[in-house]
Short mmCIF file of C-alpha atoms and ligand atoms in Angstrom, two decimals:
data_model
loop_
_atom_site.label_atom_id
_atom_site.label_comp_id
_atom_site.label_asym_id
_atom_site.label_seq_id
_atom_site.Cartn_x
_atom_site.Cartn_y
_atom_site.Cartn_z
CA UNK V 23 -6.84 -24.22 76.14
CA UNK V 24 -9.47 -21.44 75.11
CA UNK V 25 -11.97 -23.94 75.98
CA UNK V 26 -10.89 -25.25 79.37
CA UNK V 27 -10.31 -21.27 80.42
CA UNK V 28 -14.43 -20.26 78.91
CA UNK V 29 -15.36 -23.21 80.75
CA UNK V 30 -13.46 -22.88 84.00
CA UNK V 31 -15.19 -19.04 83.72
CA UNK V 32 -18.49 -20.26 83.36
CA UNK V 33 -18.25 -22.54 85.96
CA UNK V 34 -17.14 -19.86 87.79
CA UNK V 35 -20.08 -18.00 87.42
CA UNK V 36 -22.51 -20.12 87.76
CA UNK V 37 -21.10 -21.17 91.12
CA UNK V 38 -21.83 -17.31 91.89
CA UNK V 39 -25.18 -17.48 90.63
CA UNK V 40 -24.30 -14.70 88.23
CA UNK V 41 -26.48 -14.13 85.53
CA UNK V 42 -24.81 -15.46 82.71
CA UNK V 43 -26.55 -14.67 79.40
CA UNK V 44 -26.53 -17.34 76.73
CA UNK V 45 -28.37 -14.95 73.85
CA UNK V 46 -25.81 -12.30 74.74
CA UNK V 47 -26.07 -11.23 71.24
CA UNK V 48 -28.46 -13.60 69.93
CA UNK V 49 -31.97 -12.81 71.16
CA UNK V 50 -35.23 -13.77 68.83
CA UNK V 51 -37.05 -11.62 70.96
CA UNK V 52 -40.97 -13.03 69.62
CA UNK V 53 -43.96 -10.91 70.76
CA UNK V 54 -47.12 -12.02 70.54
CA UNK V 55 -50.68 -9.89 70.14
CA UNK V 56 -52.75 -12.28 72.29
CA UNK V 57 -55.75 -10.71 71.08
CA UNK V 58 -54.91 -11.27 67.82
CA UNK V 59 -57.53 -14.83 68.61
CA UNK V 60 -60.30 -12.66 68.22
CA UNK V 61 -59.23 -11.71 64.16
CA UNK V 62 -61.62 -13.52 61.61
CA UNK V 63 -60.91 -16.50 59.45
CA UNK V 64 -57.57 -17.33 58.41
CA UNK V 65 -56.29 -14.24 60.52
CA UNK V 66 -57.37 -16.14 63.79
CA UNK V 67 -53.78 -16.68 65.48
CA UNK V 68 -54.37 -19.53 68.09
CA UNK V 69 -51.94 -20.98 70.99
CA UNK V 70 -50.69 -23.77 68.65
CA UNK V 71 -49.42 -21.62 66.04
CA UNK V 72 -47.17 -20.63 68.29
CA UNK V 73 -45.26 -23.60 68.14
CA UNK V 74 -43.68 -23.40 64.90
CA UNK V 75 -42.05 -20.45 66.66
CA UNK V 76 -41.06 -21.25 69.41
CA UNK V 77 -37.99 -23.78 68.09
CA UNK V 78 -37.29 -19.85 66.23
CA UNK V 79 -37.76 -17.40 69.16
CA UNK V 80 -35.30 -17.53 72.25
CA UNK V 81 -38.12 -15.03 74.43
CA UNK V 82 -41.86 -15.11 73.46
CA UNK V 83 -43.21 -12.22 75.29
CA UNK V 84 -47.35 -12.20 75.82
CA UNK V 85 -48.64 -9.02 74.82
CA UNK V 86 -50.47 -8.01 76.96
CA UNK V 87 -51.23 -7.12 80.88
CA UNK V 88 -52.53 -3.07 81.95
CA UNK V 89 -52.96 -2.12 85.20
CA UNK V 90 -55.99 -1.38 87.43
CA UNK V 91 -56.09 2.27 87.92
CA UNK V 92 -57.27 2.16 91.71
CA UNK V 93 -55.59 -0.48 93.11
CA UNK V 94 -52.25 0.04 90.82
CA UNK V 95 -52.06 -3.99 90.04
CA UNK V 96 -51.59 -5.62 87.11
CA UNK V 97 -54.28 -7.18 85.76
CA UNK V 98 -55.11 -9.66 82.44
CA UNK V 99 -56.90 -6.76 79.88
CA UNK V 100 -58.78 -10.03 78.44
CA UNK V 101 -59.84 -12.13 81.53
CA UNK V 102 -61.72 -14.33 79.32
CA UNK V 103 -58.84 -15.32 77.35
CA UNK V 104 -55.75 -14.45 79.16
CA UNK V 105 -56.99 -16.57 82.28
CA UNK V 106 -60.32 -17.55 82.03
CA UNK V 107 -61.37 -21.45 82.73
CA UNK V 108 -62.29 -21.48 78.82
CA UNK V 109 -59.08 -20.36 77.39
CA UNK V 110 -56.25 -20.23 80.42
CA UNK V 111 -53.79 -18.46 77.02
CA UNK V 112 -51.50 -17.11 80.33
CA UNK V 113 -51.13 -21.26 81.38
CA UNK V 114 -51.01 -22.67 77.62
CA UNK V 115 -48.25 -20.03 76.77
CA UNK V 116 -45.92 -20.80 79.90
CA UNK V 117 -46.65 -24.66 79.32
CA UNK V 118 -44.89 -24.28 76.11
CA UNK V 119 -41.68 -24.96 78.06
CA UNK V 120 -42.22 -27.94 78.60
CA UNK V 121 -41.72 -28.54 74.46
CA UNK V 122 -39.33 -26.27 74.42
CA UNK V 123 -37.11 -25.51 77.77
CA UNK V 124 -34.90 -23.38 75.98
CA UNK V 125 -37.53 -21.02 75.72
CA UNK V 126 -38.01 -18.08 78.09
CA UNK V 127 -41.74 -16.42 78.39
CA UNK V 128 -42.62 -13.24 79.68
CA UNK V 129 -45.13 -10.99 80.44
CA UNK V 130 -45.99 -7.90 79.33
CA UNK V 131 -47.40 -4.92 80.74
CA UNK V 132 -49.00 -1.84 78.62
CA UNK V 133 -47.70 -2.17 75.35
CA UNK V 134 -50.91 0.50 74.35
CA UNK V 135 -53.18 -2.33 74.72
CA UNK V 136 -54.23 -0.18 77.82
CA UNK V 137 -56.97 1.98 76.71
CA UNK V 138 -55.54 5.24 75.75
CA UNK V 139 -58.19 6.91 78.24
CA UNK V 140 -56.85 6.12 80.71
CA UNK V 141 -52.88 5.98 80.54
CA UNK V 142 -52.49 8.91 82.87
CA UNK V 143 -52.64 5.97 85.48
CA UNK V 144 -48.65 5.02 83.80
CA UNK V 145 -47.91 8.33 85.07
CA UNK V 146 -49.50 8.36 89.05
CA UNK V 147 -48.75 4.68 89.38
CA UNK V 148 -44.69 5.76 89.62
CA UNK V 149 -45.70 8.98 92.01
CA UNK V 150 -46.06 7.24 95.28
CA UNK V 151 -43.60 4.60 97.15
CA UNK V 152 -47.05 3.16 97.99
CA UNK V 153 -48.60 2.66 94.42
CA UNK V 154 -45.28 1.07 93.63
CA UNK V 155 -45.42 -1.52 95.79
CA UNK V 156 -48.53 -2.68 94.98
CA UNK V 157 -47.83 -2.95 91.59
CA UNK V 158 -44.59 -5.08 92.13
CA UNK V 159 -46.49 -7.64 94.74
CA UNK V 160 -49.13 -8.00 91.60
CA UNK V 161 -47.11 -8.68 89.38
CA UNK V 162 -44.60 -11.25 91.59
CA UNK V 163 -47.74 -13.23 92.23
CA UNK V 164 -48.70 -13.07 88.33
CA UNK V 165 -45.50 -14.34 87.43
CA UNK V 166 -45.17 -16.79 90.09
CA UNK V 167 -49.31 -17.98 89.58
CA UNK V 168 -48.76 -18.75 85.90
CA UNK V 169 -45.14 -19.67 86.02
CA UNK V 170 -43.62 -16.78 83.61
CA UNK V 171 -39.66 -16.34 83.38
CA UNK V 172 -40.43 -12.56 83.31
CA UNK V 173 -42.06 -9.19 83.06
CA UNK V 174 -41.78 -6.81 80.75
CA UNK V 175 -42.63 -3.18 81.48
CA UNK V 176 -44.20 -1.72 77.98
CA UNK V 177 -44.90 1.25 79.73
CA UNK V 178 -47.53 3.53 77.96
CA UNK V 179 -45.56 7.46 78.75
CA UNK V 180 -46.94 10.30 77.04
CA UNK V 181 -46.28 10.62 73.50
CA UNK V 182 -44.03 13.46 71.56
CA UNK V 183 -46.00 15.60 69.09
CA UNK V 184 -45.88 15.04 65.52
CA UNK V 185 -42.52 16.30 64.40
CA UNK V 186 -41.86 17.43 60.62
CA UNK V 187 -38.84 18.38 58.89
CA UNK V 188 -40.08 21.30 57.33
CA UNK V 189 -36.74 23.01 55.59
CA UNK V 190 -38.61 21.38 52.43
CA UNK V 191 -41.98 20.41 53.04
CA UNK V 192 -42.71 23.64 53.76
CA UNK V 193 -45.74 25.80 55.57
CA UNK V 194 -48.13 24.01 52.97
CA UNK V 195 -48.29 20.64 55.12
CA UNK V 196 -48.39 22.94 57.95
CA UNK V 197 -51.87 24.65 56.71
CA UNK V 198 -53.32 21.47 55.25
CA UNK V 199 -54.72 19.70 58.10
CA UNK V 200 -53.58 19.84 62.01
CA UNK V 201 -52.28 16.09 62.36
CA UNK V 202 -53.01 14.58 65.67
CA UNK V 203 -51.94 16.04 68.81
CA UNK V 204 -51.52 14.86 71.92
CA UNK V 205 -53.14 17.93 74.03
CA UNK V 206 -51.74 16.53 77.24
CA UNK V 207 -47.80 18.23 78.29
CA UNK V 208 -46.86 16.03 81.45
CA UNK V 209 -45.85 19.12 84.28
CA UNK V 210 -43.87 15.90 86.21
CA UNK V 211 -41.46 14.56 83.79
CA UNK V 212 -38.62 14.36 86.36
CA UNK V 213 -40.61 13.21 88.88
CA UNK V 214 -42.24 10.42 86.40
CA UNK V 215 -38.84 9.72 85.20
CA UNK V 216 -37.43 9.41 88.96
CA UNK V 217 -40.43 6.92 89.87
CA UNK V 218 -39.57 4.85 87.02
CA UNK V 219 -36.34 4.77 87.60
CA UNK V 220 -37.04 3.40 91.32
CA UNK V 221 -39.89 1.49 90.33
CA UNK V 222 -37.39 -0.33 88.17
CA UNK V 223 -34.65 -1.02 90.55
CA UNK V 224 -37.11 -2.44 93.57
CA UNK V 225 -39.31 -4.77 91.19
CA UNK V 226 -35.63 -6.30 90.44
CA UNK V 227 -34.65 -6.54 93.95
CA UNK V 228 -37.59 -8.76 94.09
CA UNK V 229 -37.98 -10.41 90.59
CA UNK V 230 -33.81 -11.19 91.72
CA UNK V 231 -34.31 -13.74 94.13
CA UNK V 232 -36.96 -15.36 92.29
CA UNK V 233 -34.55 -15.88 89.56
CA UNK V 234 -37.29 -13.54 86.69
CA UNK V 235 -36.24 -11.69 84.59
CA UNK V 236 -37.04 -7.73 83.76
CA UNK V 237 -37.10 -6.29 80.53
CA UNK V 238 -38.36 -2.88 79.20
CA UNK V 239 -39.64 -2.55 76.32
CA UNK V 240 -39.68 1.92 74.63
CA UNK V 241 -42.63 2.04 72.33
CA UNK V 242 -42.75 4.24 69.43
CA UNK V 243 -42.97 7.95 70.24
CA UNK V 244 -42.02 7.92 74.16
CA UNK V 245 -38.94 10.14 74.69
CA UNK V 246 -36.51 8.21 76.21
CA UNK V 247 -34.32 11.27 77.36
CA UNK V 248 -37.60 12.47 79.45
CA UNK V 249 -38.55 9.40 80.69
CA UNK V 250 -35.67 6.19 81.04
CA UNK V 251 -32.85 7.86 82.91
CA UNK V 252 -30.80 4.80 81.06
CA UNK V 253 -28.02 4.73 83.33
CA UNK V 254 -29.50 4.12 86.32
CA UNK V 255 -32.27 1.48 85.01
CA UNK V 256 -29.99 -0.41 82.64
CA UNK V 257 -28.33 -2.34 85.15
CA UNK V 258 -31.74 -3.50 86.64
CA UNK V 259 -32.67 -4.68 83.22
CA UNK V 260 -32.06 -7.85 81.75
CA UNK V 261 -32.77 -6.34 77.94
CA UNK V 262 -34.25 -3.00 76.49
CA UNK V 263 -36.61 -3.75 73.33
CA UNK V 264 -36.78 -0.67 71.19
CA UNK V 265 -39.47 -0.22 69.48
CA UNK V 266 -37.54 1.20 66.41
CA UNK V 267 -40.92 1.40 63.98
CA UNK V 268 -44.10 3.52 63.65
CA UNK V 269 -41.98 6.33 62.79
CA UNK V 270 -44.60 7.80 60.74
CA UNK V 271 -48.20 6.47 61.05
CA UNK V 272 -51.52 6.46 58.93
CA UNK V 273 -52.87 8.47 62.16
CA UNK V 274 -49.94 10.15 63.40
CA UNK V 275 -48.94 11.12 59.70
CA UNK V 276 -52.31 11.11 57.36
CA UNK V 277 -51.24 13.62 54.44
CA UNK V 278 -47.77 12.25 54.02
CA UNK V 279 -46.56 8.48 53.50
CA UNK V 280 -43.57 7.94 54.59
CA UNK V 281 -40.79 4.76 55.42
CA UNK V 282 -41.95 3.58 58.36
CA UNK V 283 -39.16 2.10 60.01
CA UNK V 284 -35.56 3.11 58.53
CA UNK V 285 -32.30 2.35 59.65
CA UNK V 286 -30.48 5.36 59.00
CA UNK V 287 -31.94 8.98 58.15
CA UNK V 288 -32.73 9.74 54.66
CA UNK V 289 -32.70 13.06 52.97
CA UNK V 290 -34.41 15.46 54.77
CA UNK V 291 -35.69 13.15 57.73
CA UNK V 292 -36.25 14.32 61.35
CA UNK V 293 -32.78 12.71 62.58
CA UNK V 294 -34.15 11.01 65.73
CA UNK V 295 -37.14 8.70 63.60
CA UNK V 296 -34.87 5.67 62.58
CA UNK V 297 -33.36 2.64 64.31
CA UNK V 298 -29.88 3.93 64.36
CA UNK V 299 -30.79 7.12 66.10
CA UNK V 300 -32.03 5.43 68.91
CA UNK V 301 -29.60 2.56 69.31
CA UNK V 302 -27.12 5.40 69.68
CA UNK V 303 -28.85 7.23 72.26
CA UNK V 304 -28.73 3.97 74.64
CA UNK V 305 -25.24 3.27 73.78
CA UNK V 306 -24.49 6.83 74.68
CA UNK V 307 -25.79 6.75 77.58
CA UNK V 308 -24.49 3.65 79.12
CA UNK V 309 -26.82 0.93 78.44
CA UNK V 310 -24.35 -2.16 77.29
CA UNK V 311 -24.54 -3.39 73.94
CA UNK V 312 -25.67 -6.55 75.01
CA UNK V 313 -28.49 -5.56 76.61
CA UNK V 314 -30.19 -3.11 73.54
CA UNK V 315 -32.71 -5.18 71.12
CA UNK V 316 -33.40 -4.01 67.83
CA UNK V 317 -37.20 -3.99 67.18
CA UNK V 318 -38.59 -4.98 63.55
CA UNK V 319 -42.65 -4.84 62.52
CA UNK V 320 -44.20 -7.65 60.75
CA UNK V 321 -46.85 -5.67 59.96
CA UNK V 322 -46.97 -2.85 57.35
CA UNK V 323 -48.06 0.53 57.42
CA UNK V 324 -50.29 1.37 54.62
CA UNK V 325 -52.04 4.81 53.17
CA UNK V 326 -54.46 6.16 50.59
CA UNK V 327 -53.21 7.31 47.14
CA UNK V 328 -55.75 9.90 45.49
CA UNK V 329 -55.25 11.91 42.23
CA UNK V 330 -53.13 14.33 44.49
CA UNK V 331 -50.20 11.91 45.34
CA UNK V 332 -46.78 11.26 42.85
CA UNK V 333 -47.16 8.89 40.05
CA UNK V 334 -44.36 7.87 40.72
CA UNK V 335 -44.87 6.31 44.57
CA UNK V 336 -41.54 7.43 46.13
CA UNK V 337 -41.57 8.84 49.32
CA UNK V 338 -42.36 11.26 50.94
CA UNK V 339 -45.55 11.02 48.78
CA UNK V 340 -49.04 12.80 49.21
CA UNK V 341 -51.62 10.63 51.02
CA UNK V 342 -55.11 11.08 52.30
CA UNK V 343 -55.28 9.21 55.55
CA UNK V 344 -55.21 5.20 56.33
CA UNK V 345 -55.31 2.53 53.35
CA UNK V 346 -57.51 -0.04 52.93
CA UNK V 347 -58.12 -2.54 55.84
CA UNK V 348 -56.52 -5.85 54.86
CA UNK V 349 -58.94 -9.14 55.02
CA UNK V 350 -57.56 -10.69 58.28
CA UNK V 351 -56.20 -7.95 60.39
CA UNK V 352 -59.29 -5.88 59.65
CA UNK V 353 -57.82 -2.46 60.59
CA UNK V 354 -57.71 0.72 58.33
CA UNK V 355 -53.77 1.46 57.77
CA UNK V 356 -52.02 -1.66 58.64
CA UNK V 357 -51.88 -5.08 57.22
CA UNK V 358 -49.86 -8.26 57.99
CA UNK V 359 -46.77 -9.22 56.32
CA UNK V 360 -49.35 -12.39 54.89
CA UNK V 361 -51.59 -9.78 53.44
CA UNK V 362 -48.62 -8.11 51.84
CA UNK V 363 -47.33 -10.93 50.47
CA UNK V 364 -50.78 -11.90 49.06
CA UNK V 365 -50.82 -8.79 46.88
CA UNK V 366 -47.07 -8.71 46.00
CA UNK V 367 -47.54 -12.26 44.12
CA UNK V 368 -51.63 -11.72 43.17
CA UNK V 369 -51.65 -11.60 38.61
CA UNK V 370 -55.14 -9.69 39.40
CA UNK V 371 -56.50 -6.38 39.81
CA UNK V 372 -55.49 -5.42 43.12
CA UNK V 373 -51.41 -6.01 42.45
CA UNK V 374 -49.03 -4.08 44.54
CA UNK V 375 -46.10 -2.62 42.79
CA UNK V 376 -42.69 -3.67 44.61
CA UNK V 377 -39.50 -1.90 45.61
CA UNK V 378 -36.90 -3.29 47.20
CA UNK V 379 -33.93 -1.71 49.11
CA UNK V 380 -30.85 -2.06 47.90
CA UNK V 381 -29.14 0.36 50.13
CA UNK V 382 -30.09 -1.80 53.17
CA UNK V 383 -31.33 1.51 54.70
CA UNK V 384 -34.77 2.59 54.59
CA UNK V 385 -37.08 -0.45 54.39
CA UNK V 386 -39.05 -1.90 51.13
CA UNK V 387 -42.40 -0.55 49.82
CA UNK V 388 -45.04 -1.22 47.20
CA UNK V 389 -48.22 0.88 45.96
CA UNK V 390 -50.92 0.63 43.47
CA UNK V 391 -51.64 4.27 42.34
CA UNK V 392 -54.78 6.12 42.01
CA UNK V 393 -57.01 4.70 39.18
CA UNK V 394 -57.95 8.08 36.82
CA UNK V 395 -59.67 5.97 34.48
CA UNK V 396 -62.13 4.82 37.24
CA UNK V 397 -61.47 6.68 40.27
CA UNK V 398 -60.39 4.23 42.46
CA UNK V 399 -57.88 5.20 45.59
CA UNK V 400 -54.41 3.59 45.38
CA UNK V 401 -52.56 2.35 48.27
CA UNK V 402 -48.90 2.76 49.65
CA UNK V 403 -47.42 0.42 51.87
CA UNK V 404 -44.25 0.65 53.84
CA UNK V 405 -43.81 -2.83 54.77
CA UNK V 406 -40.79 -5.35 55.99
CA UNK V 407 -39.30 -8.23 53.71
CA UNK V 408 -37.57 -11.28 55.05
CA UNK V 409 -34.61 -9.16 52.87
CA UNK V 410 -35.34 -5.97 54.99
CA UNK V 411 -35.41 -7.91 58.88
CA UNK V 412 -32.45 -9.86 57.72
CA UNK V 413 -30.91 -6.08 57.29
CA UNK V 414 -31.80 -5.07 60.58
CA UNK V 415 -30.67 -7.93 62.16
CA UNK V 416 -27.14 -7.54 60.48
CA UNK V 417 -26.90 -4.12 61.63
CA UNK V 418 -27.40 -5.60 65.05
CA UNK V 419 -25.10 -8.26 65.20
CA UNK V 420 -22.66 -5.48 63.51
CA UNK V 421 -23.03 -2.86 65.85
CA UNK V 422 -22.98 -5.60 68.79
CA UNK V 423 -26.31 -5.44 69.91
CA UNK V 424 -28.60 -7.90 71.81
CA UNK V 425 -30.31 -9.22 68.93
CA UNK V 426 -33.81 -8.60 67.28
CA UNK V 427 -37.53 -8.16 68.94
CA UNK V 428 -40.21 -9.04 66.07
CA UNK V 429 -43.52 -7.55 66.63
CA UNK V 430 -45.42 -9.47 66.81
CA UNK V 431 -46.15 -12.97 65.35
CA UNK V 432 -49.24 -12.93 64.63
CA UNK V 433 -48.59 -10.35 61.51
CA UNK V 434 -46.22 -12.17 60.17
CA UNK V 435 -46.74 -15.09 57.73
CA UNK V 436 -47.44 -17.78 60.01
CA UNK V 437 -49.33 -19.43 57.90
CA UNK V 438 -46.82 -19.63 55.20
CA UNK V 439 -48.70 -19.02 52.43
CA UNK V 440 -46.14 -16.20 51.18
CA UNK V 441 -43.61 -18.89 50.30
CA UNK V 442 -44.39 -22.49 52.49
CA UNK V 443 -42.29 -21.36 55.42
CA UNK V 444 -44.02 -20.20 58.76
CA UNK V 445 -42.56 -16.84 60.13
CA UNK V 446 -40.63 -16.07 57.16
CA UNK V 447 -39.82 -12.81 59.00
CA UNK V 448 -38.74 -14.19 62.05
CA UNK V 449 -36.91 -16.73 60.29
CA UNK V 450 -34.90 -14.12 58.40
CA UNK V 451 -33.68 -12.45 61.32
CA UNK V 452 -32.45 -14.77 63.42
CA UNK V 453 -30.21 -16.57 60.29
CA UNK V 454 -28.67 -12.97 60.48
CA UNK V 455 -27.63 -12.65 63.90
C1 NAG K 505 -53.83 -6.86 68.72
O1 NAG K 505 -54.74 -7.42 67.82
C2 NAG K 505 -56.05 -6.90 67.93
C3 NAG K 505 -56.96 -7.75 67.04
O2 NAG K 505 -56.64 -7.60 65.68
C4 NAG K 505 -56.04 -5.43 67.56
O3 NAG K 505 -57.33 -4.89 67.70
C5 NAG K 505 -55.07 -4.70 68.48
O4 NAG K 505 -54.92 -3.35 68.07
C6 NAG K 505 -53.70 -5.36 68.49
N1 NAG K 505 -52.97 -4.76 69.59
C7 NAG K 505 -51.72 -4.36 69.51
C8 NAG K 505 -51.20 -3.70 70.76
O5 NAG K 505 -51.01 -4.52 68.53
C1 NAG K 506 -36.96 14.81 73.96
O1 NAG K 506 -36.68 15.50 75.14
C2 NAG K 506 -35.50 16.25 75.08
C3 NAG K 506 -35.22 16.78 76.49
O2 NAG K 506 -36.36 17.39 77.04
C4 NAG K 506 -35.67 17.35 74.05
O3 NAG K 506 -34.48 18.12 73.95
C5 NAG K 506 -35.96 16.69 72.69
O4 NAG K 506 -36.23 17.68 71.71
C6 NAG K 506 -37.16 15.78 72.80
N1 NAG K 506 -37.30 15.02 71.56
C7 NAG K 506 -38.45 15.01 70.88
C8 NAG K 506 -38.45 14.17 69.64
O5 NAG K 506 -39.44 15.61 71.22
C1 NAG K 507 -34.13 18.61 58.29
O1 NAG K 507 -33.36 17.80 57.43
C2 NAG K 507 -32.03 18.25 57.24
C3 NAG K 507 -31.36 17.37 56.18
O2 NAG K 507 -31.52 16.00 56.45
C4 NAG K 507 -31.30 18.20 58.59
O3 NAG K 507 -29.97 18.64 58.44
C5 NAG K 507 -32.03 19.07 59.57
O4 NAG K 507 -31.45 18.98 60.84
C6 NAG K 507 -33.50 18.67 59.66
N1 NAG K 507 -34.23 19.59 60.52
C7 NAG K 507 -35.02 19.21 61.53
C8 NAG K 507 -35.72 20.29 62.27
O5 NAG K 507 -35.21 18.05 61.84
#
């Protein structure tokens, strides 16, 4: 009887032409770092390894698209590869379909893959009814050119400062070193936020009768109360990816190591900087369960031990700045959940030290300390387990959520060299949901 009635329903609403979504709660949201093509050797992430995920992911979303700051459109930020005659990734991506039909692919737009020179165009493209438009007709005729189910609006607002809890920590960190700033205060927050908000709601009116969807996706550090006025723009949006990581960063955060992407607070945390935090604020403010997608990193955040930090590794712990760059991903403070692995299982010299989390609250980390007999800096890493994104993924399917957004696939193990399965990350979360 159940049945009949669901399917009676669903006929229902198809006959409507409602949206019905089938990954209600279920969403293996999969970004991928396009760019990450030009990483050397073994890191070199091409179209085809995509295709072990894509049985895995239910929305692959190509990071990504800026915008021109004169004419307001959005553009490829790698011509060459994104649509170039030599590479054509935008065409290869969406053709992935075809394999896979299930699969939905979007585009996205920002993601701080837009040089941060010149993000103040974010800001002045949502000013003017005119700049608006021109953006929306670009990006229509992107979607529609290379056959994507959707756009995704990464949008690169001003940043918050660095914000410490300093009841403890005290006026020493204060004195030690001025972190990074971000000089600029934005004098048109409502007016940014209002712009949005409308910018939002007529892209849908015309991504709507095309049948493509919109998604937004809040990177790390934006302040959603300033600038997502959520109950007016959740309705126009199909999901909202929060990018629940990068609480603390090797930049952001160089004299203090720190989880980098918690669940819940811990002792003595700013109370906003974890997942749960910001799932709430949605919630509170209107934005269906359904519709809010817990983001997880691949990649680790990693920093230097010296003779100043703890022995003992736990965190908070004394740093000096970014760790070592990794072999594939080649960037000071961050390697991939490969590279991890590598030195998690390694018998030689350069052996990470591994704790788990057996609360299920605050993420996994490993170190190597500083060497005293030879000098050598030590590294901590705040990193993500298959364990630790199965956790997040549970709290998501507990709390009712939309399901899980891995960024992004080309730092996880897609190789499978940790343990012979590709995306052993991805994998993990979506056996939770
Ligand atoms: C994507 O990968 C490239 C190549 O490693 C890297 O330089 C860039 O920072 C990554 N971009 C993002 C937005 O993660
Ligand atoms: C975000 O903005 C709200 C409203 O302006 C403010 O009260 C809050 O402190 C801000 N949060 C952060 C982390 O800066
Ligand atoms: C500092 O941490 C304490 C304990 O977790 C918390 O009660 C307090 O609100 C925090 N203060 C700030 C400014 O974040």
């Amino acid at each position: 009887m159940k049945t009949l009635v669901f399917a009676v329903i669903a006929a229902f609403a198809i006959n409507l032409g409602a949206a019905v979504d089938p990954h209600e709660h279920n969403k293996v949201v999969c970004y991928w770092n396009s760019t990450s093509f030009e990483r050397p050797g073994p890191g070199k992430f091409q179209v085809e390894d995509l295709r072990p995920a894509a049985s895995l992911c239910t929305h692959l979303i190509y990071g990504f698209a800026g915008i021109n700051a004169d004419s307001h459109e959005a553009i490829p930020l790698n011509p060459n590869l994104d649509t170039g005659a030599g590479y054509a990734f935008y065409k290869f991506v969406t053709q992935l379909k075809r394999t896979f039909p299930d699969l939905k692919v979007y585009l996205s737009i920002g993601g701080n893959a837009d040089p941060d020179s010149e993000t103040h165009k974010y800001l002045t493209l949502t000013e003017t009814q005119e700049a608006r438009s021109k953006f929306i007709q670009s990006v229509v005729r992107l979607l529609t050119e290379y056959e994507f189910d959707g756009v995704d609006l990464a949008w690169e607002f001003p940043q918050v400062k660095v914000k410490k809890n300093r009841s403890t920590w005290g006026k020493i960190w204060h004195t030690i070193k001025k972190p990074f700033v971000s000089k600029f205060k934005d004098e048109k927050e409502e007016e940014h936020r209002n712009g949005f908000t409308n910018l939002v709601r007529d892209l849908k009116a015309q991504l709507r009768t095309r049948n493509k969807a919109l998604t937004l996706t809040v990177l790390p550090h934006v302040n959603a109360s300033v600038y997502y006025d959520a109950r007016l723009i959740a309705p126009n949006l199909d999901a909202v990816h929060l990018m629940t990581f990068d609480q603390v960063t090797p930049e952001r955060n160089p004299k203090e190591a720190d989880f980098p992407a918690p669940i819940y607070e811990s002792y003595n945390r700013v109370p906003q900087d974890n997942v749960d935090a910001s799932v709430r604020y949605w919630l509170e403010h209107g934005t269906p369960g359904g519709k809010i997608v817990v983001g997880i990193p691949a990649f680790a955040r990693t920093w230097k031990l010296t003779s100043d930090s703890a022995i003992s590794g736990v965190p908070p712990i004394v740093t000096d700045g970014p760790g070592a760059e990794g072999p594939h991903t080649t960037t000071p403070g961050l390697l991939s959940y490969g590279e991890v692995c590598a030195r998690l299982t390694e018998s030689s010299v350069g052996r990470l030290r591994r704790v788990g989390d057996p609360s299920k609250k605050y993420g996994s980390y490993a170190y190597q300390p500083y060497n005293s007999d030879t000098g050598a800096d030590g590294i901590w890493v705040g990193y993500e387990d298959p364990d630790t994104a199965g956790n997040k993924a549970s709290y998501a399917k507990a709390k009712g959520l939309g399901g899980v957004a891995i960024y992004d696939l080309s730092t996880d193990d897609f190789r499978g060299t940790c343990t012979g399965d590709k995306f052993p990350i991805v994998r993990a979360a979506k056996l939770k949901l």
